[in-house]
Coordinates of C-alpha atoms and ligand atoms in Angstrom, one line a residue:
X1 CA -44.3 17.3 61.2
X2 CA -41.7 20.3 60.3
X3 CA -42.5 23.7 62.0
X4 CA -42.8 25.1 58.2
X5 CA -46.1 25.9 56.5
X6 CA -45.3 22.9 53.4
X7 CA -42.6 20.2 54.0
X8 CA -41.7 21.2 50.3
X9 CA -43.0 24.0 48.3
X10 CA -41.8 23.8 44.4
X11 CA -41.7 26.5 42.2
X12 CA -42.7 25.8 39.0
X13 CA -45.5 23.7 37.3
X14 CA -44.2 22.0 34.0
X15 CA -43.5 18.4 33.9
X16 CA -41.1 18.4 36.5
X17 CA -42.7 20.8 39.1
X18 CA -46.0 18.8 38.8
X19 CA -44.6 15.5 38.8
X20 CA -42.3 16.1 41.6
X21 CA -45.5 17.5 43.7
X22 CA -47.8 15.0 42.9
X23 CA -45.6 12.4 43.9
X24 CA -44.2 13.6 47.1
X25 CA -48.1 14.6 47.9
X26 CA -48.8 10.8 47.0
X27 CA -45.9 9.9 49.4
X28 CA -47.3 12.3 52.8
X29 CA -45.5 15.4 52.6
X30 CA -47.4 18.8 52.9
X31 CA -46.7 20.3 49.4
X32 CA -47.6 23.6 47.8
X33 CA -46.6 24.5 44.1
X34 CA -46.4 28.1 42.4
X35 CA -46.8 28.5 38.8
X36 CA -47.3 31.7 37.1
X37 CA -48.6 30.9 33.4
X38 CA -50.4 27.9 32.9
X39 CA -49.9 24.2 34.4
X40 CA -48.2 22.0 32.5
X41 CA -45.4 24.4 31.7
X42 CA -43.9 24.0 28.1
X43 CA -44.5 20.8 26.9
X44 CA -48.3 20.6 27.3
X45 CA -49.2 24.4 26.6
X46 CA -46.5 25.4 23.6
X47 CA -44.1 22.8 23.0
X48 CA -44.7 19.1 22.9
X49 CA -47.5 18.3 23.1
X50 CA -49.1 21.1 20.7
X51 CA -46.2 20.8 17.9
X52 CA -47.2 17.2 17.6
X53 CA -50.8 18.1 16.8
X54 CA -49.4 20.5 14.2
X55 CA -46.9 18.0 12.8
X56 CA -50.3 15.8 12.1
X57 CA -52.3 18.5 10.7
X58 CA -48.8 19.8 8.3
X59 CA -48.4 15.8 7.3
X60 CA -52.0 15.4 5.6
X61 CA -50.8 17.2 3.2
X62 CA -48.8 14.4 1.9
X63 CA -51.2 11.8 2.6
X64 CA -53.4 13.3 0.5
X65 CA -51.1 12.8 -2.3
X66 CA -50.4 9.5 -1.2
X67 CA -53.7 8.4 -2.0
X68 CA -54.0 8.9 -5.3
X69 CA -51.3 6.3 -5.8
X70 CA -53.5 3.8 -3.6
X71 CA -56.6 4.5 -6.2
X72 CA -58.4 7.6 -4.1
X73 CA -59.3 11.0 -5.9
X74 CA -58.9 13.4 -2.8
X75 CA -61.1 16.7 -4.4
X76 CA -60.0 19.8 -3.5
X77 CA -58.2 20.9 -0.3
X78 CA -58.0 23.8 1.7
X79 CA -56.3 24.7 4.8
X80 CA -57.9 26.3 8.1
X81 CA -55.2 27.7 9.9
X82 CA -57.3 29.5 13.0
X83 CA -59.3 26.2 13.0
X84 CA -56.5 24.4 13.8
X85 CA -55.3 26.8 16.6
X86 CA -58.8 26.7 17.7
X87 CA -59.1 22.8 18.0
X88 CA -55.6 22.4 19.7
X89 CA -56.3 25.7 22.0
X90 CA -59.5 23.5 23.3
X91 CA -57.2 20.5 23.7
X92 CA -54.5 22.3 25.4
X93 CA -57.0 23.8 28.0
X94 CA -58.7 20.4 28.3
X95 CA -55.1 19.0 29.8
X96 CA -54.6 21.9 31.8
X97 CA -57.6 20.9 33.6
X98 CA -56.6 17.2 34.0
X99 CA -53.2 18.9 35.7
X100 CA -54.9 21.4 38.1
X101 CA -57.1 18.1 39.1
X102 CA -54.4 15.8 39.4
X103 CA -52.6 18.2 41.8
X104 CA -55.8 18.4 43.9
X105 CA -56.4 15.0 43.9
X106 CA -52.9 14.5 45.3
X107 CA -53.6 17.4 48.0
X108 CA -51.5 20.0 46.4
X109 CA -51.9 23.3 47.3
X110 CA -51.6 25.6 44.0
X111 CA -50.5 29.1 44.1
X112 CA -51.3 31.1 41.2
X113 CA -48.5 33.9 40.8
X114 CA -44.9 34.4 40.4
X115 CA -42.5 32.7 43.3
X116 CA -39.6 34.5 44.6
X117 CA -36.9 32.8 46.9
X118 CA -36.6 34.9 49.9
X119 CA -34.3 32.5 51.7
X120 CA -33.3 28.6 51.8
X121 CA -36.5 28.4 53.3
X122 CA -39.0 30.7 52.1
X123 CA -40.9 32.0 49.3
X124 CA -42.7 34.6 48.3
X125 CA -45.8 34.6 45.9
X126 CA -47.9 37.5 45.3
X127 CA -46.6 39.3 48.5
X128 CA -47.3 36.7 51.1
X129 CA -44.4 34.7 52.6
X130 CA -44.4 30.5 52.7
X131 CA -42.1 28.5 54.9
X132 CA -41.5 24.9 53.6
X133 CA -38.5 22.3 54.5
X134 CA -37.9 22.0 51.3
X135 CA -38.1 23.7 48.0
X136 CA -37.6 22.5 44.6
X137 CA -37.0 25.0 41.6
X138 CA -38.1 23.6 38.6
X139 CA -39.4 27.0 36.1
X140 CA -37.7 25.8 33.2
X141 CA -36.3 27.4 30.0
X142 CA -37.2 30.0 27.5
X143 CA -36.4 30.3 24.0
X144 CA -33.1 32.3 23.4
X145 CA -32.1 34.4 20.2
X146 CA -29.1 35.8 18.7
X147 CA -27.8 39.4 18.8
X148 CA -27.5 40.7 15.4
X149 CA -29.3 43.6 14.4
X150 CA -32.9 43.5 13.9
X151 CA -33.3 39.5 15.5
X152 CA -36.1 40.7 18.0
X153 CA -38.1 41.6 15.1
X154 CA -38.5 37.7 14.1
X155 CA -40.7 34.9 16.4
X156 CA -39.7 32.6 18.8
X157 CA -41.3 29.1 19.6
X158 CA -43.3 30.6 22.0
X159 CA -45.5 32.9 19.4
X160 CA -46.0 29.9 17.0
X161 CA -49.0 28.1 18.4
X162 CA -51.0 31.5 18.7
X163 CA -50.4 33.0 15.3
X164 CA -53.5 34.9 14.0
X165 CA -52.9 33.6 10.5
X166 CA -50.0 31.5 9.2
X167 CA -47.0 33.0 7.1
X168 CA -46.8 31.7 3.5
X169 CA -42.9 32.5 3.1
X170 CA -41.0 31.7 6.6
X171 CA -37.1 31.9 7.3
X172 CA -36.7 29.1 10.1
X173 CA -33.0 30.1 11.6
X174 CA -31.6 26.8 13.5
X175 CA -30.7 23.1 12.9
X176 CA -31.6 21.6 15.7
X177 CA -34.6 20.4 16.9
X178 CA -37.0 22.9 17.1
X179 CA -36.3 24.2 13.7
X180 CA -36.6 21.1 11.6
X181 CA -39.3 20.2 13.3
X182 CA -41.3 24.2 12.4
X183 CA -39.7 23.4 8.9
X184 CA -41.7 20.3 8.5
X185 CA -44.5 21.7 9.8
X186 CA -45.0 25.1 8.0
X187 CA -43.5 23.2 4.6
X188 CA -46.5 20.8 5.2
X189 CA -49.1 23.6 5.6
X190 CA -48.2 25.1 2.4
X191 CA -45.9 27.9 3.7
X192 CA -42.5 28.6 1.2
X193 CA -40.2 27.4 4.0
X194 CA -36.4 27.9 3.9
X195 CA -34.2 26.7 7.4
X196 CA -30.6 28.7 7.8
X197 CA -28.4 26.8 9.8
X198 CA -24.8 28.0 10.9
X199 CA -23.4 24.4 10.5
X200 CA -22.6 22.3 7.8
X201 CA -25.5 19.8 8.9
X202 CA -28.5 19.7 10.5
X203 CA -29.1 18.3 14.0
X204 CA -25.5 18.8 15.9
X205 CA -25.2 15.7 18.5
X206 CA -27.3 12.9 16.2
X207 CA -25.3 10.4 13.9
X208 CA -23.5 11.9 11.1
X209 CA -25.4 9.7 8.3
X210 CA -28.8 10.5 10.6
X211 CA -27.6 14.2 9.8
X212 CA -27.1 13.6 6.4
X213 CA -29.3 11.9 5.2
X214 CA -32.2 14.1 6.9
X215 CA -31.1 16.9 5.3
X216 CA -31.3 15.4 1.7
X217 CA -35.0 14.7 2.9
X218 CA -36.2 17.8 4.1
X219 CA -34.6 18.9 0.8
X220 CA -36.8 16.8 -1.6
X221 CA -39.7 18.0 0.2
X222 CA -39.2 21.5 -0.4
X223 CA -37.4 23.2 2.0
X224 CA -34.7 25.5 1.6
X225 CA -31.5 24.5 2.9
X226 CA -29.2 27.7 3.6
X227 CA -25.9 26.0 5.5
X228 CA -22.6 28.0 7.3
X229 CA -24.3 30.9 6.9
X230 CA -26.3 33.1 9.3
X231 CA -28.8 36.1 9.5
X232 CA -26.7 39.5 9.6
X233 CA -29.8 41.6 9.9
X234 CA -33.1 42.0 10.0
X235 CA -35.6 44.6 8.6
X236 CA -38.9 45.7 8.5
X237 CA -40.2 46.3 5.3
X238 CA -43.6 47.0 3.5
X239 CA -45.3 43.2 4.2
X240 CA -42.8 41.4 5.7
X241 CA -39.0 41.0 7.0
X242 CA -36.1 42.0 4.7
X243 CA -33.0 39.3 5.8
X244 CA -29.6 40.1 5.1
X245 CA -27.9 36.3 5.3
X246 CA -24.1 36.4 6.0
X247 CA -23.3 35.5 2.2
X248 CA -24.3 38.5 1.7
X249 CA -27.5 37.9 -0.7
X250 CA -31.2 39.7 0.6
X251 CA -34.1 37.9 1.0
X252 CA -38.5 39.1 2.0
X253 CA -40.2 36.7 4.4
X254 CA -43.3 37.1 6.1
X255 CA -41.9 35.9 9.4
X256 CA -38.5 34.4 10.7
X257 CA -38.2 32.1 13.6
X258 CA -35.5 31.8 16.0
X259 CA -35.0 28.5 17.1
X260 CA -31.5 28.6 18.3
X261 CA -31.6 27.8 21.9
X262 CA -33.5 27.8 25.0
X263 CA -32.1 29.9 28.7
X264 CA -32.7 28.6 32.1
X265 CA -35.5 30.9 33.8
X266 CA -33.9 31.9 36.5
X267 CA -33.6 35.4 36.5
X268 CA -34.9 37.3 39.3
X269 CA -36.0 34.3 40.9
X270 CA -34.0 35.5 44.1
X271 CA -31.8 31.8 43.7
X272 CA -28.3 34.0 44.3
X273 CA -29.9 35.5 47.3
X274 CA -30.6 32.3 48.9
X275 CA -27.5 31.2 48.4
X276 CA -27.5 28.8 44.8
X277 CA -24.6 29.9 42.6
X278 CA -25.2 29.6 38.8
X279 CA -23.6 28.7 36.2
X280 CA -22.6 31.1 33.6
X281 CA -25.3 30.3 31.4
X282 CA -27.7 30.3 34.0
X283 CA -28.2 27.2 34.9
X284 CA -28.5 25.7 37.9
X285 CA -25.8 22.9 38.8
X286 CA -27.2 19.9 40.3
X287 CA -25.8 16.9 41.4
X288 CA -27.1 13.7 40.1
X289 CA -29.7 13.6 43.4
X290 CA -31.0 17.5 41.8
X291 CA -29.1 18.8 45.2
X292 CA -28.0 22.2 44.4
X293 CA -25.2 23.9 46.8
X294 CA -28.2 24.9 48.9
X295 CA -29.1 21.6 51.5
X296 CA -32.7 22.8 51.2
X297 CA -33.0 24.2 47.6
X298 CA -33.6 21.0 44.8
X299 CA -33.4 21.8 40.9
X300 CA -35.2 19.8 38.3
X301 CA -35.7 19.8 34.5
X302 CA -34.7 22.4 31.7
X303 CA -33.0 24.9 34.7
X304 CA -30.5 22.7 34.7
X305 CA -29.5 22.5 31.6
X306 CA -29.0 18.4 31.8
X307 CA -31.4 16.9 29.3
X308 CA -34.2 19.5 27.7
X309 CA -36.7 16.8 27.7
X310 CA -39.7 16.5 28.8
X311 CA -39.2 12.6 29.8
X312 CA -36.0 13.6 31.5
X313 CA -37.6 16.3 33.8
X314 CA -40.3 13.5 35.1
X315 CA -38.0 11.1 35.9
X316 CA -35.8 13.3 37.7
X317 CA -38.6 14.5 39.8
X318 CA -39.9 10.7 40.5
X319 CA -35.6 10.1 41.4
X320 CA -36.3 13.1 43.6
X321 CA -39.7 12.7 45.0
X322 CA -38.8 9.2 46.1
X323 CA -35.6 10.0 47.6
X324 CA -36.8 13.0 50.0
X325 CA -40.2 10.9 50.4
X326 CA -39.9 7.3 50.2
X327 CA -36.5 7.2 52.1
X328 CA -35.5 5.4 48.8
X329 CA -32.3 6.8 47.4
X330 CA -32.3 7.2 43.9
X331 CA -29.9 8.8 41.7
X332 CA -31.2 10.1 37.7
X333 CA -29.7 7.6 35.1
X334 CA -28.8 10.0 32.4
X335 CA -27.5 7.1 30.1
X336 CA -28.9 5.7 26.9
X337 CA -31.9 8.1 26.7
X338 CA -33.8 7.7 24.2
X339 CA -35.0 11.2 21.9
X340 CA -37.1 11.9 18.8
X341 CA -37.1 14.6 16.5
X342 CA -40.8 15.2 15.1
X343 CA -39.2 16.7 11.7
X344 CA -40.2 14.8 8.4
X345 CA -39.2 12.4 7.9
X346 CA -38.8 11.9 11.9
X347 CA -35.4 11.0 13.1
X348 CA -34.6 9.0 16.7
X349 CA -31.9 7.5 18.3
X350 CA -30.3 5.9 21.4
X351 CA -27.2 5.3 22.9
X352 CA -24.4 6.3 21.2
X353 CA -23.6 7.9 17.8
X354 CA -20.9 6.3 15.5
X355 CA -18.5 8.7 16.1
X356 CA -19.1 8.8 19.9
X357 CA -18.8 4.8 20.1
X358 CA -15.8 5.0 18.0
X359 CA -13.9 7.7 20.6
X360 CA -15.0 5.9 23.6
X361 CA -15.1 1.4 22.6
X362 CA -12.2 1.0 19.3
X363 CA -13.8 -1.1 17.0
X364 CA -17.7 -1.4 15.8
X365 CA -19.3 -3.4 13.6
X366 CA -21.6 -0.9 11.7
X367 CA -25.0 -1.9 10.3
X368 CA -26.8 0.0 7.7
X369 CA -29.6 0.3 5.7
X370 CA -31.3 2.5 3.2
X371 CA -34.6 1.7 1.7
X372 CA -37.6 3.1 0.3
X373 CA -40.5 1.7 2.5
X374 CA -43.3 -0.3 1.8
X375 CA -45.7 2.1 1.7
X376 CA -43.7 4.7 -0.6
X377 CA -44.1 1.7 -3.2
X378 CA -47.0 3.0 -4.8
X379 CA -47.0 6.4 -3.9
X380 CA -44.4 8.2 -5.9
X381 CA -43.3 9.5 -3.0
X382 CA -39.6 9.4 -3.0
X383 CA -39.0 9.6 1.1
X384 CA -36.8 6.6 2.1
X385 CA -36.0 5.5 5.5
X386 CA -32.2 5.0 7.0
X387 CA -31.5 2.5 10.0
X388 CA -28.4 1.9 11.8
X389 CA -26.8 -0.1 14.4
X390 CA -23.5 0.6 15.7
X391 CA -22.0 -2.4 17.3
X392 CA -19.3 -3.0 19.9
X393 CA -17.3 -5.3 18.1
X394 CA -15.2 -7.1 21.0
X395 CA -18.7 -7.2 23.2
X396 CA -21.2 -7.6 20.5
X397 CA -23.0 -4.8 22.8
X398 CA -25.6 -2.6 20.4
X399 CA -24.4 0.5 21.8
X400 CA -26.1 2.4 18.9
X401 CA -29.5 3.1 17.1
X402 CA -30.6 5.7 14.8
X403 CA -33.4 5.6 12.3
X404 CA -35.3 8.4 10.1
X405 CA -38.7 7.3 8.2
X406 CA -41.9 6.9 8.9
X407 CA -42.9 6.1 12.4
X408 CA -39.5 6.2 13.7
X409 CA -40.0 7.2 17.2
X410 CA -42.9 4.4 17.6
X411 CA -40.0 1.9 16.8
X412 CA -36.9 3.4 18.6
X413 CA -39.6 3.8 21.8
X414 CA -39.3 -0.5 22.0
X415 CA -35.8 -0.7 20.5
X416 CA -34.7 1.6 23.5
X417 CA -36.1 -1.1 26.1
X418 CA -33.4 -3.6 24.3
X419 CA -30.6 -1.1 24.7
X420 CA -31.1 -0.4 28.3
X421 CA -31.3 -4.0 29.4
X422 CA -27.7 -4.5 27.4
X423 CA -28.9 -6.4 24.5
X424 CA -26.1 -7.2 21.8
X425 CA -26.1 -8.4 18.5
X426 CA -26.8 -11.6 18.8
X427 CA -30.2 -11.2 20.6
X428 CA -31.0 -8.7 18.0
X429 CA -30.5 -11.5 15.5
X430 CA -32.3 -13.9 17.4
X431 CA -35.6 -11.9 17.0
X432 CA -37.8 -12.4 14.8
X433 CA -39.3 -9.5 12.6
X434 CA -42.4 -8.4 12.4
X435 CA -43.4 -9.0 8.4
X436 CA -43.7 -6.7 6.3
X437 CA -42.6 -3.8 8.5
X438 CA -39.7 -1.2 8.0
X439 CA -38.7 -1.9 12.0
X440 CA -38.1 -5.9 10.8
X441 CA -34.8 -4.5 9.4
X442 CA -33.5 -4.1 12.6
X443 CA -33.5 -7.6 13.3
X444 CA -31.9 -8.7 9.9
X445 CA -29.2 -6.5 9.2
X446 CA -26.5 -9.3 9.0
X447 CA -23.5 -8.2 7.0
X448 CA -21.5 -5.4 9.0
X449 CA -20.3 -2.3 6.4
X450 CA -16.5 -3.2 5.5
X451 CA -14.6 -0.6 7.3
X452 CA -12.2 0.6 4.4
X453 CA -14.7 0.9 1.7
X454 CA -17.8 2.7 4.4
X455 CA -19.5 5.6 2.9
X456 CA -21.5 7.8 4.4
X457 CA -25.1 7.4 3.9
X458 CA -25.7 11.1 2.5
Ligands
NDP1 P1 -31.1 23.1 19.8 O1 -30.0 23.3 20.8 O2 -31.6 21.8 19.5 O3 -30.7 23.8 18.5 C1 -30.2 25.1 18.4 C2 -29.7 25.4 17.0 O4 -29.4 26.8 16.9 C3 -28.4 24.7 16.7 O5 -28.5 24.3 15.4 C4 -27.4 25.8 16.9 O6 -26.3 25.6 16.1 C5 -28.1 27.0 16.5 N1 -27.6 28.2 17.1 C6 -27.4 28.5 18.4 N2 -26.9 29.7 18.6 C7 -26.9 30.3 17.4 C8 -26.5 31.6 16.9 N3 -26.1 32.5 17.8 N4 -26.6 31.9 15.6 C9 -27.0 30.9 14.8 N5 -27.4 29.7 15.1 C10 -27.3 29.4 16.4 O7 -32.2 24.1 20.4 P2 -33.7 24.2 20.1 O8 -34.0 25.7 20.3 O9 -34.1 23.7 18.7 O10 -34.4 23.3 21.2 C11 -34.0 23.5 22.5 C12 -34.1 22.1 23.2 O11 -35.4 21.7 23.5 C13 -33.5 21.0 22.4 O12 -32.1 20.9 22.5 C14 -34.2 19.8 23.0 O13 -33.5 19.3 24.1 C15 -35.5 20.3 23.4 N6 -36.6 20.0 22.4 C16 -36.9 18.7 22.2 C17 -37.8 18.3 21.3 C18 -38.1 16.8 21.1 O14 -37.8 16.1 22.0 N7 -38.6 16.4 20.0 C19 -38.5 19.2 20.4 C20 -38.1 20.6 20.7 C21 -37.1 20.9 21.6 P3 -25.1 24.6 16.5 O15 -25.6 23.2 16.3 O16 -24.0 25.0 15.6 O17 -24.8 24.9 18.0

């Protein structure tokens, strides 16, 4: 047993911090954890977790005009906004519970409070000192915003899932993940919704035709594409927010979201004074074992600015919590990771986009598809779905998959098993497809798109 107080005291308790505790508590070390909000960091209490309750409620919407196509007269609707934030405020709290049980199970010692790195080897919470072999720094990220004038007057992620009552004419300012997916949601609810995005597409890093082709999407279902062009200013005005867009036009809104980025929280943690340098965006640089430059001092999850997801964070705390604690060395695999966006239509891929593959392996075979599914049939609902697989050619390797429509991340979830093991082509065409599903399409896709003649999907 080490002469400290813990064997490993972690600072933090989101997904990583908790996971990284639990296990290494699991595994016999002595372990104490410091969290100063709530447990279960940003994904349980105002990211995840809560976004996806409020993509369901946003989504009836359209169901509800579904089913008249299917023969049902829905009567009239109404929407209870502080119901909502009620009903997900109780599940929210419910989890929080499961995690502060799940770390006493495991023999965790929680510290409510802020922790403050005194040296490699201590902590401070609250004005008492720990010892601990080991610390782990895992307090995640925090919405950023621009600088131009008057951007501190608009929300962040953050304030969304508390809003006493929700805007009816919203300026989301972003296009990536978290703004298409508040666009979706507040477009759903009823709420004039308009997205202003710097770029000349939505979602910077996906497939070009996944970019595309989501775009034209969000457009048919209402919402306000503004593109290259950002907000100059921002101004309070009787009822609202006057915005001044770089084009120069003027527009009221009731709120504006910034959804341009998230920080590393590592200010004033007291990491430089124990000796971890940063990087000059804050982050903290890890090696692919979380080591910082500090023997002692680990990093996990959003801090350090590898992969912001939530999936990425816990299995970089089980790589972690087995090497220190298992004696089991085990580097994070940050290849072929699957992601979703929860906008709506939702997008998700893994592996590699076109482009990407294209850079990296010479020649693909590209498969794609563009349909309107099934269910849309009798609907008049004109959402369609796009697939795609992007093909090694001299391999056969699927080293690419992207899909938007319905259920998308419930299908890419199983396709990414296939990717990871290596499948290629020819396994993909040896499976059989589920009948009648949109997902059978990836097994069926036959003829690759002649190179010379290949449009984009948009
Ligand atoms: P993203 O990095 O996804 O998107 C930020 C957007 O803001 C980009 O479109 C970017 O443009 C734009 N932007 C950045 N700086 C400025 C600026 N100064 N002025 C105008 N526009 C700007 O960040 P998010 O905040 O949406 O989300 C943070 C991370 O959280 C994501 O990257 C993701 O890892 C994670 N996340 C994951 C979710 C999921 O798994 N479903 C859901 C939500 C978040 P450009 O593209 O030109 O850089």
């Amino acid at each position: 047993m080490s002469g400290y107080d813990y064997d490993l005291y972690v600072i933090g308790g989101g997904s990583a911090g908790v996971r990284m505790a639990r296990m290494s508590a699991t595994y016999g070390a002595r372990v104490a954890l410091a969290e100063e909000r709530f447990l279960g960091g940003t994904c349980v209490n105002i990211g995840c977790v809560p976004k996806k309750l409020m993509v369901f409620a946003s989504h009836f919407r359209e169901d509800f005009h579904d089913a008249a196509g299917y023969g049902w007269e829905v009567g009239a609707r109404t929407f209870d906004w502080p119901r909502l934030i009620a009903n997900k405020d109780k599940e929210i709290a419910r989890l929080n519970g499961i995690y502060a049980k799940l770390l006493a199970g495991a023999g965790v010692t929680v510290h409510e409070g802020r922790a403050i790195l005194l040296d490699p080897h201590s902590v401070s919470v609250k004005g008492k000192s720990y010892t601990a072999e080991r610390i782990v720094v895992a307090a995640g990220g925090r919405p950023t915003r621009p600088t131009e004038p008057g951007n501190e007057l608009g929300y962040v992620s953050d304030d969304l899932f508390c809003l006493p009552e929700m805007p009816k004419k919203i300026l989301m300012v972003g296009g990536g993940y978290i703004s298409v997916e508040f666009a979706g949601i507040f477009n759903g609810l009823g709420a004039d919704t308009a997205l202003i995005h710097r770029g000349p597409k939505l979602l910077r890093g996906f497939d070009d035709d996944v970019r595309g082709f989501l775009g034209e999407e969000l457009a048919k279902k209402g919402i306000r594409l503004i593109f290259e062009q950002i907000v100059q200013r921002t101004e309070k005005v009787a009822g609202g927010l006057q915005v001044t867009f770089s084009g120069g036009s003027q527009e009221r809104f009731d709120a504006v979201v910034y959804a341009t980025g998230r920080a590393a929280n590592t200010e004033g943690l007291g990491l430089e004074e124990a000796g971890v340098t940063l990087a000059p965006n804050g982050a903290i640089p890890v090696d692919s074992f979380s080591r910082t430059a500090v023997p002692s001092i680990f990093a996990l999850g959003d801090l350090t600015d590898r992969v912001q997801l939530t999936p990425v964070a816990i299995a970089e705390a089980m790589a972690l919590s087995r090497t220190l604690y298992l004696g089991e060395p085990t580097p994070m695999d940050h290849s072929n990771i699957p992601s979703a966006v929860f906008s709506q239509p939702p997008v998700a891929s893994v592996g590699l986009t076109e482009a990407e593959a294209r850079e990296t392996l010479g020649a693909l075979d590209i498969y794609r598809s563009s349909f309107r599914p099934l269910r849309h049939t009798l609907t008049g609902n004109r959402e369609k779905t796009l697939m795609k697989l992007v093909v090694e050619r001299a391999s056969q390797r699927v080293v690419g998959v992207h899909m938007v429509g319905i259920d998308t991340p419930e299908i890419l979830q199983g396709i990414a098993v296939a990717i990871k093991a290596g499948a290629n082509k020819r396994h993909f065409d040896a499976t059989l497809g589920i009948h009648p599903t949109s997902a059978e399409e990836f097994v069926t896709m036959r003829e690759p798109l002649p190179e010379p003649k290949r449009q984009s999907a948009e």
